[in-house]
XYZ file of C-alpha atoms in Angstrom:
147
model
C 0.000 0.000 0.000
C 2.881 2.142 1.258
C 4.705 1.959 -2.599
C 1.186 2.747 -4.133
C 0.804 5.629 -2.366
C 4.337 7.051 -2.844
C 3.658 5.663 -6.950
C -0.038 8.161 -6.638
C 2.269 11.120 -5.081
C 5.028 11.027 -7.346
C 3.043 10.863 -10.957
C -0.302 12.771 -10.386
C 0.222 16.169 -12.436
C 3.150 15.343 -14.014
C 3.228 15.454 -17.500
C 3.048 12.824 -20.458
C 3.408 13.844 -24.042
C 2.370 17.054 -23.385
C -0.685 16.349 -20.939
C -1.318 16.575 -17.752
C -2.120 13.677 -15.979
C -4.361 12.271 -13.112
C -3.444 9.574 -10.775
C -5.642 8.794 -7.739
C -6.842 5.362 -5.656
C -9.524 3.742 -7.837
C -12.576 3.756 -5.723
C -15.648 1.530 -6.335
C -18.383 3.138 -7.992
C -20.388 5.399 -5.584
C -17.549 5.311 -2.904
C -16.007 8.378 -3.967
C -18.030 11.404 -2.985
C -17.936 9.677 0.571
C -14.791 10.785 1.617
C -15.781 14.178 1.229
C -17.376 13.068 4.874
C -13.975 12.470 5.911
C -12.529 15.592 5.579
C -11.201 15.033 1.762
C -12.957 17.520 -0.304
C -12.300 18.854 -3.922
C -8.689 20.377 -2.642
C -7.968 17.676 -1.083
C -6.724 16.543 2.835
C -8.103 19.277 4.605
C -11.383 20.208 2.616
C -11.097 22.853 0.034
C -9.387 26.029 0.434
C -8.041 24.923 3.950
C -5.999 28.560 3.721
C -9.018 30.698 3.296
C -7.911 32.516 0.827
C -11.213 34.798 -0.724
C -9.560 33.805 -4.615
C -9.395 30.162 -5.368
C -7.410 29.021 -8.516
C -9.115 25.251 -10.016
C -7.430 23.050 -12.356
C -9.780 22.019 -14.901
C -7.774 18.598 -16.588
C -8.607 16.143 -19.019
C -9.988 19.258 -22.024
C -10.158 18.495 -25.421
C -7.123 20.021 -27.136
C -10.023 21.457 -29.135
C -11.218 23.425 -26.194
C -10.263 27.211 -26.066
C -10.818 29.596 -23.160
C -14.386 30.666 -24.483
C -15.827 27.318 -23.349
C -14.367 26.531 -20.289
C -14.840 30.431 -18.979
C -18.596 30.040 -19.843
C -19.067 26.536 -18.567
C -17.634 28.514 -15.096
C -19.671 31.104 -14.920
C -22.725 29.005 -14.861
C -21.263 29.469 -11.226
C -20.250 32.530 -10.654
C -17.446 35.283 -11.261
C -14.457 34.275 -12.994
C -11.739 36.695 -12.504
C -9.077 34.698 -14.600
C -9.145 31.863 -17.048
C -5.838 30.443 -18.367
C -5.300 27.903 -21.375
C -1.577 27.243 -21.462
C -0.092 25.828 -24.792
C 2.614 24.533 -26.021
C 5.443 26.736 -26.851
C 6.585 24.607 -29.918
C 3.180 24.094 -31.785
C 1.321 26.978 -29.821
C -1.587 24.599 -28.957
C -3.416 24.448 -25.783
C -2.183 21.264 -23.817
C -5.267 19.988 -22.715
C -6.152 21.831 -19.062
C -7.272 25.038 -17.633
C -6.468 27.272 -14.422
C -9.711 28.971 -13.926
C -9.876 31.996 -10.580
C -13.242 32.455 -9.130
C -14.200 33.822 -5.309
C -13.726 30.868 -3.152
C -17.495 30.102 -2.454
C -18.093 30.100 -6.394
C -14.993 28.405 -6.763
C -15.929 25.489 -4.495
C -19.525 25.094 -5.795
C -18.356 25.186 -9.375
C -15.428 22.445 -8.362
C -17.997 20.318 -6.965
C -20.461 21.068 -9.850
C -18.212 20.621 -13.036
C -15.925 17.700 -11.841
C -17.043 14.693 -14.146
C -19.149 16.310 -16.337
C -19.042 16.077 -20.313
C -17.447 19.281 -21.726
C -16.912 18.668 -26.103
C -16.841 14.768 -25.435
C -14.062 14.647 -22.479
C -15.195 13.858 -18.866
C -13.464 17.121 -17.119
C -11.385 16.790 -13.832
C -11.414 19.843 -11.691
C -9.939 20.396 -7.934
C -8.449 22.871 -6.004
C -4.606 23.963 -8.136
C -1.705 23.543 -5.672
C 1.517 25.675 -6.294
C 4.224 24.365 -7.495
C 6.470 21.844 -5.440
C 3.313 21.310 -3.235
C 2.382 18.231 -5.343
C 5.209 16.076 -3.295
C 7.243 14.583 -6.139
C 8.248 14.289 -9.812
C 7.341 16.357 -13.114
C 6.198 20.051 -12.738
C 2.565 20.142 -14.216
C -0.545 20.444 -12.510
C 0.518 23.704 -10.561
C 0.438 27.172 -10.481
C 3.089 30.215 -9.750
């Protein structure tokens, strides 16, 4: 269990061929949204936004590279304010690479992360939780943070 956990730590948000990528404990069906009861929320150990800051950054994972920041900004505002929306691309072919940083006030913020996590957005199931800064991920690669 120990080397699984250390595998989940090291790899989730790091990058492969150009995409972020997601690696968490497969739960069984319906078993997921029940550790929110345990005090692990949309950000994570600690519930979301643990630092209370009033601006929460989400990563929004798992876009179609067909996605631009039109869609996902409107998809988010379903929600409330977004004050920033960010598509980063590649910096060879200019393309976005397939996630999103999106800033909203943190009570919009944590509704929409709740709301928009799993749902369909241009055929891709989206992944959204609470963006950590960089080095807070706890091991290898660089992607999935912010700063």
């Amino acid at each position: 269990r120990s080397a699984a956990e250390a595998a989940i730590s090291k790899m989730d948000q790091s990058q492969l061929d150009g995409r972020t990528i997601r690696v968490n404990e497969s739960k069984p069906r319906g078993q997921g949204p029940a550790d929110r009861a345990k005090g692990l929320g949309p950000g994570g150990i600690g519930g979301f936004n643990p630092s209370g800051r009033e601006e929460v950054k989400l990563y929004v994972g798992n876009l179609s590279f067909e996605t631009g920041e039109e869609a996902v900004r409107s998809l988010f505002e379903q929600y409330g304010q977004v004050t920033d929306c960010f598509l980063p691309t590649d910096r060879e072919s200019g393309r976005v690479r397939g996630f999103a940083f999106v800033t909203m006030p943190a009570k919009d913020a944590e509704k929409a992360c709740l709301s928009v996590n799993g749902i369909e957005l241009e055929g891709r199931s989206l992944r959204v939780n609470e963006a950590q800064p960089k080095g807070m991920s706890g091991g290898g690669g660089s992607g999935g943070g912010f700063g």
